[in-house]
mmCIF file of C-alpha atoms in Angstrom:
data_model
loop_
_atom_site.group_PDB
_atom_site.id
_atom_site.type_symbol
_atom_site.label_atom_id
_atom_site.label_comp_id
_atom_site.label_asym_id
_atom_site.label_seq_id
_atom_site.Cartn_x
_atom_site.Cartn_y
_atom_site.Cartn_z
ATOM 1 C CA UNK A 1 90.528 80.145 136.235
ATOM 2 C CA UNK A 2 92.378 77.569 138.202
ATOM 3 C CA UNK A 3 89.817 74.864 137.128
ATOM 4 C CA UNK A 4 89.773 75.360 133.418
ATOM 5 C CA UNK A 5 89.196 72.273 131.265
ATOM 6 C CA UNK A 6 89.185 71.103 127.617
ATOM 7 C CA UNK A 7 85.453 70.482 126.928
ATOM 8 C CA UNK A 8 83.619 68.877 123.516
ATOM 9 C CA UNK A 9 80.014 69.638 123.466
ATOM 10 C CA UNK A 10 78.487 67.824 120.556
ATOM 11 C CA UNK A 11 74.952 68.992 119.293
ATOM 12 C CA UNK A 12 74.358 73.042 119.899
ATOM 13 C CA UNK A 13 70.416 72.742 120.288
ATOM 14 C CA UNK A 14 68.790 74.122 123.282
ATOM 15 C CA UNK A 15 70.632 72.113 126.011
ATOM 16 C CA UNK A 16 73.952 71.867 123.953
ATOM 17 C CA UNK A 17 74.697 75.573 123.611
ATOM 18 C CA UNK A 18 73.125 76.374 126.907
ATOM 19 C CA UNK A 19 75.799 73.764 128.668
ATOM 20 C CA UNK A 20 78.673 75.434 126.230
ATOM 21 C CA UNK A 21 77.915 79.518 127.396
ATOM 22 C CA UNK A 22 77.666 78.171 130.928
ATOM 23 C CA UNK A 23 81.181 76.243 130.836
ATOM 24 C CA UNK A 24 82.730 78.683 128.339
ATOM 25 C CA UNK A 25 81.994 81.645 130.775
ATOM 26 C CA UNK A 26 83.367 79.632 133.929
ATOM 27 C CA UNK A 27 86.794 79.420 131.944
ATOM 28 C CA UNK A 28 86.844 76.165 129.888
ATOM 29 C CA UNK A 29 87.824 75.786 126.781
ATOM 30 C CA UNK A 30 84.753 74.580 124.614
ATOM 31 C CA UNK A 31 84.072 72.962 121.340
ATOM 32 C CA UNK A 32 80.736 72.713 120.133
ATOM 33 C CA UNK A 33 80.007 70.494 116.974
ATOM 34 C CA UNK A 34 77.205 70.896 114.926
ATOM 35 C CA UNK A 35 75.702 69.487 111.720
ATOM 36 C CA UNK A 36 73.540 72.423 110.934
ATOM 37 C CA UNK A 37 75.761 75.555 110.856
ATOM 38 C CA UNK A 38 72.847 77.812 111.702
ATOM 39 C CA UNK A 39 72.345 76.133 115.235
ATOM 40 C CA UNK A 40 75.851 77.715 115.958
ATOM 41 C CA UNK A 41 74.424 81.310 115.692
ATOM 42 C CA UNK A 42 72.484 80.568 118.953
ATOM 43 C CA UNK A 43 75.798 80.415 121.178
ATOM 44 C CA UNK A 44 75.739 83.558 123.171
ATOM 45 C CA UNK A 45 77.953 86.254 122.336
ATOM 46 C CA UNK A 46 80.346 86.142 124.843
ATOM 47 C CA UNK A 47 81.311 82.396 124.160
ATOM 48 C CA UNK A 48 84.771 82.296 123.667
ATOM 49 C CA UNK A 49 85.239 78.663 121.881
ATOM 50 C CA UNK A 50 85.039 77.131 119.022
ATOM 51 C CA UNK A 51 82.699 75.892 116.516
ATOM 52 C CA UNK A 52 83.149 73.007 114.604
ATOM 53 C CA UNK A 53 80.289 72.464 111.832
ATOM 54 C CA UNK A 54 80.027 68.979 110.728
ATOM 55 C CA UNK A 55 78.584 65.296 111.511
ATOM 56 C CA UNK A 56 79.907 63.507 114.661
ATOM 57 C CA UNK A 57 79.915 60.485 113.769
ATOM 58 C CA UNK A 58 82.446 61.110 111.682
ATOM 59 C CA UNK A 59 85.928 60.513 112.250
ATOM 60 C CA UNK A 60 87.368 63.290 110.742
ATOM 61 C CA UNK A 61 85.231 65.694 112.452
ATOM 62 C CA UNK A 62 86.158 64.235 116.068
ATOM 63 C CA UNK A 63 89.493 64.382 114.927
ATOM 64 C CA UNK A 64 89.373 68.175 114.360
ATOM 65 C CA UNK A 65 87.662 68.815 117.551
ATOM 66 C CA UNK A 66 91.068 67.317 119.006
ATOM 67 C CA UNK A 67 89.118 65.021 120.490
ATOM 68 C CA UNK A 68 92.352 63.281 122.229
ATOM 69 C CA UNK A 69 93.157 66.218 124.049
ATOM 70 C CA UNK A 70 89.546 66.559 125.867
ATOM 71 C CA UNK A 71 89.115 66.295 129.238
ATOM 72 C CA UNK A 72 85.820 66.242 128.956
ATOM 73 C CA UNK A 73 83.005 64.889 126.300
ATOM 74 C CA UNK A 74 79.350 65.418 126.743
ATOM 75 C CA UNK A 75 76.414 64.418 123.654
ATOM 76 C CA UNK A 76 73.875 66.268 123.555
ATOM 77 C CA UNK A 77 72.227 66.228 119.917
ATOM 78 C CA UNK A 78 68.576 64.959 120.120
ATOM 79 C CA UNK A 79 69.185 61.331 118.547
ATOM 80 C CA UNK A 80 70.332 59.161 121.417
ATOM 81 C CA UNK A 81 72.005 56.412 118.726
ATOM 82 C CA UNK A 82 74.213 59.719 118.250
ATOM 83 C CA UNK A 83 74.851 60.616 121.721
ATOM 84 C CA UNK A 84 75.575 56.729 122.424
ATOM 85 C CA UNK A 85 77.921 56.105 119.393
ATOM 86 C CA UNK A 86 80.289 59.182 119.707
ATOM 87 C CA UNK A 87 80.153 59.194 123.885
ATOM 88 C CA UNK A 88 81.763 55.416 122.901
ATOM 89 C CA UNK A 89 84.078 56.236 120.605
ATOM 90 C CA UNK A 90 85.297 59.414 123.387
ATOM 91 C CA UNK A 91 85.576 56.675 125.765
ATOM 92 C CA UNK A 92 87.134 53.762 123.915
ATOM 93 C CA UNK A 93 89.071 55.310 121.031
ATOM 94 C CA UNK A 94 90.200 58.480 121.977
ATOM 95 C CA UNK A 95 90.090 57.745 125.770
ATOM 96 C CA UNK A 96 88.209 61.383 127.103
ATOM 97 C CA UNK A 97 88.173 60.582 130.881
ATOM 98 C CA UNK A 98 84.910 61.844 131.527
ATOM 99 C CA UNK A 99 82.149 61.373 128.958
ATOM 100 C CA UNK A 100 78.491 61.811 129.276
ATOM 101 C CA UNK A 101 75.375 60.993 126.639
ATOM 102 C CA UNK A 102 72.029 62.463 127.219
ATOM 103 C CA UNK A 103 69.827 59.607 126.022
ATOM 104 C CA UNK A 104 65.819 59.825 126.235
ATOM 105 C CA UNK A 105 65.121 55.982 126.320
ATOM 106 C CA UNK A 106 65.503 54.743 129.428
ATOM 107 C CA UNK A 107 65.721 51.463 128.199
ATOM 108 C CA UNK A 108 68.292 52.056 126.475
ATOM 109 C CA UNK A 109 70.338 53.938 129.242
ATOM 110 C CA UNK A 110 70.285 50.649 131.336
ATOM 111 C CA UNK A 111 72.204 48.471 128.140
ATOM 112 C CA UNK A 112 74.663 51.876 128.313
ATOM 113 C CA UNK A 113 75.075 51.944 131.996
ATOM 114 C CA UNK A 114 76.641 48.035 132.192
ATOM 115 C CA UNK A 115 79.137 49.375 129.117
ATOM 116 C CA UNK A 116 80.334 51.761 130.988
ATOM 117 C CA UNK A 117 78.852 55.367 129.623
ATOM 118 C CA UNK A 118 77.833 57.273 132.054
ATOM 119 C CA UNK A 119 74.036 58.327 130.245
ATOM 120 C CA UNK A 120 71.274 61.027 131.935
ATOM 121 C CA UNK A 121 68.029 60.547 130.682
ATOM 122 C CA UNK A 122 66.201 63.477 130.858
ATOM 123 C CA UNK A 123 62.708 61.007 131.005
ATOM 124 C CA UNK A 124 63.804 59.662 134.017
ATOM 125 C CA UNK A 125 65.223 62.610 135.801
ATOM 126 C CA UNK A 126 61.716 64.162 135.132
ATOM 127 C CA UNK A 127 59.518 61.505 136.341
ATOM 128 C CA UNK A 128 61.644 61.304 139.116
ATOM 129 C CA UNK A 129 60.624 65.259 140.050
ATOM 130 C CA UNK A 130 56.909 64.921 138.975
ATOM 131 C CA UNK A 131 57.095 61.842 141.311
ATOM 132 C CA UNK A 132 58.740 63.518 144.414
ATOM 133 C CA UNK A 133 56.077 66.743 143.788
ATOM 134 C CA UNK A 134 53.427 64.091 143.994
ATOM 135 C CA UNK A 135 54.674 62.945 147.006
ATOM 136 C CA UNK A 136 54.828 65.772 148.695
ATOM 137 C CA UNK A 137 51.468 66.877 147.667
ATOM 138 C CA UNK A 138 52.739 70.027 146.308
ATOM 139 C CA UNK A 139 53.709 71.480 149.532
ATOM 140 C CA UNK A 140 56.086 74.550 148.848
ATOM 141 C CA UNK A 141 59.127 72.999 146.806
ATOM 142 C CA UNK A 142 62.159 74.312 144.923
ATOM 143 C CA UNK A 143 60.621 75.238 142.109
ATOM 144 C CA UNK A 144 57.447 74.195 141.869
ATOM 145 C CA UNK A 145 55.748 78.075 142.294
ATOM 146 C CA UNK A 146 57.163 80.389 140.114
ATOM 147 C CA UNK B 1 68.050 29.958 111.281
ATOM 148 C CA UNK B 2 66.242 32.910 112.627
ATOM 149 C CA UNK B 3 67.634 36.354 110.942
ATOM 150 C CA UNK B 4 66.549 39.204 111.683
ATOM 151 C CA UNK B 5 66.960 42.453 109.417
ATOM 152 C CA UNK B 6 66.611 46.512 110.361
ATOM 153 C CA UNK B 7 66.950 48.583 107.318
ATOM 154 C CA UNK B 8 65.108 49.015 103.613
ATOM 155 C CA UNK B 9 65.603 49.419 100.187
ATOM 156 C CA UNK B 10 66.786 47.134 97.770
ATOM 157 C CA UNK B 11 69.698 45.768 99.721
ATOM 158 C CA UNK B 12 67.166 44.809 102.459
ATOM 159 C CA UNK B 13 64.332 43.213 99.431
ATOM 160 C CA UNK B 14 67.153 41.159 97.784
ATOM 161 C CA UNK B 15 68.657 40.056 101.180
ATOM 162 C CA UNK B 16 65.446 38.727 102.663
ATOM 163 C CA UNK B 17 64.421 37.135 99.191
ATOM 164 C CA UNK B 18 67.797 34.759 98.966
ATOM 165 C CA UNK B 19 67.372 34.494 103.087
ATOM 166 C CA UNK B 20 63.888 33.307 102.380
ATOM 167 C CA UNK B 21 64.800 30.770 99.721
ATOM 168 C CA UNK B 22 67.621 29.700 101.798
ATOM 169 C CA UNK B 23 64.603 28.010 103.998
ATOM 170 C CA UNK B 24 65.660 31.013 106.910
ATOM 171 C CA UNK B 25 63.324 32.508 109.146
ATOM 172 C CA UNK B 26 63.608 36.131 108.583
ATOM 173 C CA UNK B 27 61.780 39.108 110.737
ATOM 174 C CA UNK B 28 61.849 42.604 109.137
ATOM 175 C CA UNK B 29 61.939 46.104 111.020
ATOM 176 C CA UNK B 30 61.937 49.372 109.438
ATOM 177 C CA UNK B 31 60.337 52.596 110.214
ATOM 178 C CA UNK B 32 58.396 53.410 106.955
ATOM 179 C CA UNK B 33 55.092 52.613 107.719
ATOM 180 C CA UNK B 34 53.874 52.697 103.698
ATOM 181 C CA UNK B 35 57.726 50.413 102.628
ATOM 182 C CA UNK B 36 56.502 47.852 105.743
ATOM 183 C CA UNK B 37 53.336 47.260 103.776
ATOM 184 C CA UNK B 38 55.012 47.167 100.622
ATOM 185 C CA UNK B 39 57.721 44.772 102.179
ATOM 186 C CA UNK B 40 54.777 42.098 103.780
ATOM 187 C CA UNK B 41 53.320 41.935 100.043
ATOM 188 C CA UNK B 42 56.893 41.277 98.346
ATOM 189 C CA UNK B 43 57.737 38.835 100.438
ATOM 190 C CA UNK B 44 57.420 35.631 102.702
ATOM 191 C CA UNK B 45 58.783 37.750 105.637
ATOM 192 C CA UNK B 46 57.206 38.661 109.356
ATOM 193 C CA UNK B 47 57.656 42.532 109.137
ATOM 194 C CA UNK B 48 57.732 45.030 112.190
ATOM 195 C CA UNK B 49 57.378 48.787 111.338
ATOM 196 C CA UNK B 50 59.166 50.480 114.040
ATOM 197 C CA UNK B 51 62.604 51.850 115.756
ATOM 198 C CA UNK B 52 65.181 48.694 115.831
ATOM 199 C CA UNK B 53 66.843 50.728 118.208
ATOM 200 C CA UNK B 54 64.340 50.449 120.221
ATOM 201 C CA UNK B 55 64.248 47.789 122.916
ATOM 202 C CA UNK B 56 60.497 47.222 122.791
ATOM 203 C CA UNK B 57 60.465 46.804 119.019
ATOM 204 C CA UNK B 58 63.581 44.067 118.992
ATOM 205 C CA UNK B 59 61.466 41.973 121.152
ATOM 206 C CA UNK B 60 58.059 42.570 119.400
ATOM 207 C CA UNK B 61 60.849 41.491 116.263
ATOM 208 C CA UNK B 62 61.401 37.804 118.813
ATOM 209 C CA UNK B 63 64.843 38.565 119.279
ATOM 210 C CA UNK B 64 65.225 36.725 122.129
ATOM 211 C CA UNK B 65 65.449 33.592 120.133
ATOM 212 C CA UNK B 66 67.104 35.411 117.125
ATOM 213 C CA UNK B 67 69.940 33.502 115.716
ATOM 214 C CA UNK B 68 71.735 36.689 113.566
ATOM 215 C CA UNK B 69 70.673 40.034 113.381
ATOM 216 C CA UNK B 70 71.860 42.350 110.622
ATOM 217 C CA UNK B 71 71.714 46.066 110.785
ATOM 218 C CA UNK B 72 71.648 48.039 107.428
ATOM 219 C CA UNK B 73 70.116 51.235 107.819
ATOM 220 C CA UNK B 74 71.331 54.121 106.265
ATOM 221 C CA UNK B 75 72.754 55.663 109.535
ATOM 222 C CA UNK B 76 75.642 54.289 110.966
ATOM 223 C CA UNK B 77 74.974 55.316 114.314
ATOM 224 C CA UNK B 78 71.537 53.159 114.149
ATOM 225 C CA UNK B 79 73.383 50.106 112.846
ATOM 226 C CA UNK B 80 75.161 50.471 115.973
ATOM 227 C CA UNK B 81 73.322 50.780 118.545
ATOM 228 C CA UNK B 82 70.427 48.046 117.088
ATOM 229 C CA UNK B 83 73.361 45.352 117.498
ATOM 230 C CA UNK B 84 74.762 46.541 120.977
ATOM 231 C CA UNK B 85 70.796 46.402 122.367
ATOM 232 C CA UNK B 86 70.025 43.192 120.391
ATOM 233 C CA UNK B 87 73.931 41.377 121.734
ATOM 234 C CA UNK B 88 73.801 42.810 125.573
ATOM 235 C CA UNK B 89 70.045 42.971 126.352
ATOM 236 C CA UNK B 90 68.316 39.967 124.132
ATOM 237 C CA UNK B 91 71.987 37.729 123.664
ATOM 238 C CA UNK B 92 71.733 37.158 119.487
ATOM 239 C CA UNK B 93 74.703 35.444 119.205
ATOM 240 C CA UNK B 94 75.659 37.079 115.788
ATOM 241 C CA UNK B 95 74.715 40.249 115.303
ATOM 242 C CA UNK B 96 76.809 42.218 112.103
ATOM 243 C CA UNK B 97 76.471 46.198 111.282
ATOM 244 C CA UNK B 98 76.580 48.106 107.587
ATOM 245 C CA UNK B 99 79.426 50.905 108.051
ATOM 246 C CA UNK B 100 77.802 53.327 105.438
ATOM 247 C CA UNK B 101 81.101 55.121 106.762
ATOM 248 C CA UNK B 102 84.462 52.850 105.920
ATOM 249 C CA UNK B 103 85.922 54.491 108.458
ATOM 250 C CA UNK B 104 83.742 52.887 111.217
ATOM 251 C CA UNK B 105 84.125 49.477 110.104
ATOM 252 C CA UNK B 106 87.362 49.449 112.513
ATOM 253 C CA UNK B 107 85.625 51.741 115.377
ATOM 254 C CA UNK B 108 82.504 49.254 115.142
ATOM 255 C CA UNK B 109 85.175 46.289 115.590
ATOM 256 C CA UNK B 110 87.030 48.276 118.344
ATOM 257 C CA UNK B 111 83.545 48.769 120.212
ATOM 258 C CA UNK B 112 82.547 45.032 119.523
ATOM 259 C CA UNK B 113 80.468 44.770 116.877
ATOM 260 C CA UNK B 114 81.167 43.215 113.436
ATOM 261 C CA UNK B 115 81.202 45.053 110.331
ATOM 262 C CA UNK B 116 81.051 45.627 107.025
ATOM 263 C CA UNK B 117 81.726 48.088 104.290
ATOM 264 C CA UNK B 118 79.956 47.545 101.114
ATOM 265 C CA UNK B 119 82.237 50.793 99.801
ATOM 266 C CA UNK B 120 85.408 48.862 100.818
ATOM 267 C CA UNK B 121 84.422 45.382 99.538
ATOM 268 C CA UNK B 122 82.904 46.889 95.879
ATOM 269 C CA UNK B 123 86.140 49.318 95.861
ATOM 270 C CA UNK B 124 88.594 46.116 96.433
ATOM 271 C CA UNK B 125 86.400 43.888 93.909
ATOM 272 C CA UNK B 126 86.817 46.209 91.221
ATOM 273 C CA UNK B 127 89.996 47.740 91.391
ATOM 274 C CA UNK B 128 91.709 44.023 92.166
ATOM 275 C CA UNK B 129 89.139 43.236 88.874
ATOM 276 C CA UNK B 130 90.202 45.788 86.801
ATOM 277 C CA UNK B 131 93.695 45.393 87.120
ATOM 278 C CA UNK B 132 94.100 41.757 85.737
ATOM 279 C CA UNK B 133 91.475 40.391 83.282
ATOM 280 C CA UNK B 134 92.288 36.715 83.630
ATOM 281 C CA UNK B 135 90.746 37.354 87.049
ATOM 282 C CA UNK B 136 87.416 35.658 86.814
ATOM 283 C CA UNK B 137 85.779 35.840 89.842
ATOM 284 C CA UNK B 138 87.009 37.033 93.155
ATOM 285 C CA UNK B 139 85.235 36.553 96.660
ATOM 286 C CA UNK B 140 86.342 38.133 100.200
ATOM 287 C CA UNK B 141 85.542 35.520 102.984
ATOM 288 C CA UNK B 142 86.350 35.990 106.903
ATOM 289 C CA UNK B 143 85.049 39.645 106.985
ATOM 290 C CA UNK B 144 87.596 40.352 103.960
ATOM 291 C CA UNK B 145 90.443 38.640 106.187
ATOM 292 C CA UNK B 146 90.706 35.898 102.699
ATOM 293 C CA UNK B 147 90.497 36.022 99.332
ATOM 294 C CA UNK B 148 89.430 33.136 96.889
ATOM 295 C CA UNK B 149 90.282 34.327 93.468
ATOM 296 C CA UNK B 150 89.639 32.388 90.189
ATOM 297 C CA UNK B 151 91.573 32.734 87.876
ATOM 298 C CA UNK B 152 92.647 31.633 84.369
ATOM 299 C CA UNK B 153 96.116 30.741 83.325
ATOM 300 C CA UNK B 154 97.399 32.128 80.022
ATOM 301 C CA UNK B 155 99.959 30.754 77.667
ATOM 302 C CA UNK B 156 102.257 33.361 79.087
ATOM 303 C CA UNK B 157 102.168 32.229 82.511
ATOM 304 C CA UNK B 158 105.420 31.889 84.171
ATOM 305 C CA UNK B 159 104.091 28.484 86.123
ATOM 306 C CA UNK B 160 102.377 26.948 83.039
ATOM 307 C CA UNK B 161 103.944 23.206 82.151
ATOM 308 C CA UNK B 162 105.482 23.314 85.755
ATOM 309 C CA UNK B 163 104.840 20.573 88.695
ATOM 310 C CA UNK B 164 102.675 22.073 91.547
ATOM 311 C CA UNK B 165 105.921 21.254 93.697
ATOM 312 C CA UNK B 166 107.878 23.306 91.823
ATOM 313 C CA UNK B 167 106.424 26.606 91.735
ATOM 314 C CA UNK B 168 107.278 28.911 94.631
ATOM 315 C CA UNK B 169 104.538 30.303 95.309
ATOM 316 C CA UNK B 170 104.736 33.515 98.285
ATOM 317 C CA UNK B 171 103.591 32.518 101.588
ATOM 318 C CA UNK B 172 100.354 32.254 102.852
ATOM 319 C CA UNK B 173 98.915 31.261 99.920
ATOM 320 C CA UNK B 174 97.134 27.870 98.387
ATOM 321 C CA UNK B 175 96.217 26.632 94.978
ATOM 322 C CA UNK B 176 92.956 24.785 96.289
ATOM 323 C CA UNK B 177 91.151 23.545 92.925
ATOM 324 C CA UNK B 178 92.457 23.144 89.703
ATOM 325 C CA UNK B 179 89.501 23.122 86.730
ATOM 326 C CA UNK B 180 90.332 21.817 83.236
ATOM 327 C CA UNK B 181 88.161 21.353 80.743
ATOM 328 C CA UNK B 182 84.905 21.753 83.452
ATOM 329 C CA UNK B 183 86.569 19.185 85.547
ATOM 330 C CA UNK B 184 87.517 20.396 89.212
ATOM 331 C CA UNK B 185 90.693 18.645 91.073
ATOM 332 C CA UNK B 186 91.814 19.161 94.182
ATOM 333 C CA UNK B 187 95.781 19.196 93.213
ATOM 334 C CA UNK B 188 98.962 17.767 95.045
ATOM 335 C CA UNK B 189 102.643 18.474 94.118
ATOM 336 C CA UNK B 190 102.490 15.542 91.394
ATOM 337 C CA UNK B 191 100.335 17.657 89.205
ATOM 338 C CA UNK B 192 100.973 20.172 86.623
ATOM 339 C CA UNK B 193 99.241 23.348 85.196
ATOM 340 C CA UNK B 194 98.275 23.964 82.017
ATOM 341 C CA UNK B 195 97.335 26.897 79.815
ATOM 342 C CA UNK B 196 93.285 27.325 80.123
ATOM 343 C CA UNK B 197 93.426 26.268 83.646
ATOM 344 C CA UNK B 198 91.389 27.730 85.779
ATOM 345 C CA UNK B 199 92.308 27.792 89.392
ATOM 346 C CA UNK B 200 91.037 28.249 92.539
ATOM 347 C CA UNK B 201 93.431 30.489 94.810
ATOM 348 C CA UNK B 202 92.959 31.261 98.420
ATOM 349 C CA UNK B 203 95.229 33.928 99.657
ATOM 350 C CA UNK B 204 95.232 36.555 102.297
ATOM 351 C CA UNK B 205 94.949 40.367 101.066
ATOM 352 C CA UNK B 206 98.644 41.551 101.892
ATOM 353 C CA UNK B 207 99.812 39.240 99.739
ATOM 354 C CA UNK B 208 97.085 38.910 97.302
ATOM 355 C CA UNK B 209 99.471 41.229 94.767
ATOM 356 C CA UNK B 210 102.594 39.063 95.004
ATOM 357 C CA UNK B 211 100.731 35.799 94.393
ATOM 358 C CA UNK B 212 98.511 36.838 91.838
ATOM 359 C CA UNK B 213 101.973 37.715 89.936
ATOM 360 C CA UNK B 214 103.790 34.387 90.632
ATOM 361 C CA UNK B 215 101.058 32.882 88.670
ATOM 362 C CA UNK B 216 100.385 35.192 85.606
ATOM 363 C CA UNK B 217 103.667 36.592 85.159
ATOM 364 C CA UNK B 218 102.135 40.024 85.051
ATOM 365 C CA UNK B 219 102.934 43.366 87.251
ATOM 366 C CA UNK B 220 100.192 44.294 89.399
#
């Protein structure tokens, strides 16, 4: 575990607590925050972090995640006016390094992009595939036949 | 004066209705489709029902043009965002978010975006209002940054019968009006103060306590 990093994974939906079992099993250390304590059940087993149950946009609650100390910061929760606000307040309060916002509107990835946040916009990212597919007229692709 | 206001509620009704009489322009958004209809009835106002977050909606709202926006939604991470998008993408020159939150009134200043807190202001009204009665009236200007206090002198008053020049008052502080008997004065160091007076003080908060006792004698 030569690699392992102090991660904060905020929102434990689907993608949230699929991203914390993948980087808790390769040896971070992960926090996941949630405001609904029962989304926390649906970490795997095996994840070895911690859980944090409580509002993100909340001071107090980044505090406790030791925010300071992360390495890492990624939002994941499905409001993007979350995901922007606390990957800013990583970035420019408790300087994390490296902090990344999932934000649906790519409209509003573009505003997010000249401030610095680095955003993915899982719109985009699809289009983009469907796109390529398209393109290649659906001539045998990674993933495209099951 | 073109405002534009994201929220609802009563805060958002009485806002518009005194921005309205003011002669202001003022454009509505809020995502309640049934409060947007109630809103257009109430009032003189162009109202947009949909996400002020959203980039699409702002402009559909004319804020390229916009003068002030004001964000008051319940969610502090909405109030946000609506004034990053409506200062970086569309340029509204003033754009000032509710922090439901106290505590994000600083983040929002750190991340560049004016705030409020109605908690803090109403908390500081009353508790400076409760602890001295001859406080009549009390107003936080410059984002809270001043205070312009009225206030009443008693007959106990350690400065009443004195020359403005001679009272010492604590720094950063100014005795700007002086009313007696319903007449207002602006005051120099030739006049005096009287019991009834009622002045007009304008003082910043860290020293709001100390002044406030140089004038009415009384522990704060």
């Amino acid at each position: 575990m030569k690699n392992s990093r102090y991660i904060v994974v905020v929102g434990c939906g689907r993608l949230g607590s699929h991203l914390a079992n993948c980087l808790s099993r390769d040896g971070n250390s992960v926090v996941v925050i949630d405001r609904v304590e029962m989304t926390l059940n649906d970490l795997s087993p095996d994840f070895s972090g911690f859980r944090i149950n409580g509002d993100a946009t909340h001071m107090a609650v980044l505090k406790e995640a030791k925010l300071k100390n992360a390495d890492v910061l990624i939002a994941t929760t499905h409001e993007d006016n979350v995901n922007l606000m606390v990957a800013q307040v990583a970035k420019k309060i408790f300087h994390v390094p490296h902090v990344l916002a999932r934000v649906f509107d790519p409209k509003r990835e573009e505003v997010y992009a000249q401030l610095g946040i680095d955003t993915i916009c899982p719109t985009s990212v699809a289009a983009g595939m469907f796109l390529q597919a398209v393109a290649n007229g659906g001539k045998g692709q990674n993933g495209t036949s099951p | 004066m073109k405002v534009i206001i994201v929220g609802g509620g009563e805060t958002l009704f009485f806002l518009c209705r005194n921005f309205t009489a003011r002669g202001y322009q003022v454009v509505i958004i809020n995502r309640e489709k049934d409060e947007c209809i109630q809103l257009s009835r109430q009032l003189s106002a162009m109202v947009v029902c949909g996400d002020g977050s959203d980039a699409g909606i702002l402009k559909e709202a004319g804020a390229i043009g916009a003068d002030a926006i004001l964000a008051i939604t319940p969610n502090d991470q909405d109030n946000l965002v609506v004034c990053q998008l409506a200062s970086l993408k569309f340029g509204v020159p003033k754009a000032i978010a509710l922090a439901n939150d106290p505590d994000n009134t600083e983040i929002f200043e750190k991340l560049g975006v004016s705030a409020f807190s109605t908690t803090q202001i109403v908390g500081s009204l009353i508790e400076q209002r409760a602890s001295l009665e001859q406080i009549l009236n009390l107003l936080p200007v410059g984002e809270g940054r001043v205070n312009v206090t009225e206030i009443v002198l008693g007959a106990d008053s350690p400065v009443v019968g004195k020359l403005l020049k001679e009272i010492n008052l604590p720094e950063n502080a100014l005795i700007a009006v002086i009313i007696r008997d319903n007449n207002p004065m602006i005051p120099r160091g030739e006049n005096d103060l009287q019991e009834g007076d009622r002045v007009l003080l304008i003082s910043l908060p860290e020293n709001h306590g100390p002044v406030l006792k140089s004038l009415t004698g009384e522990q704060m």
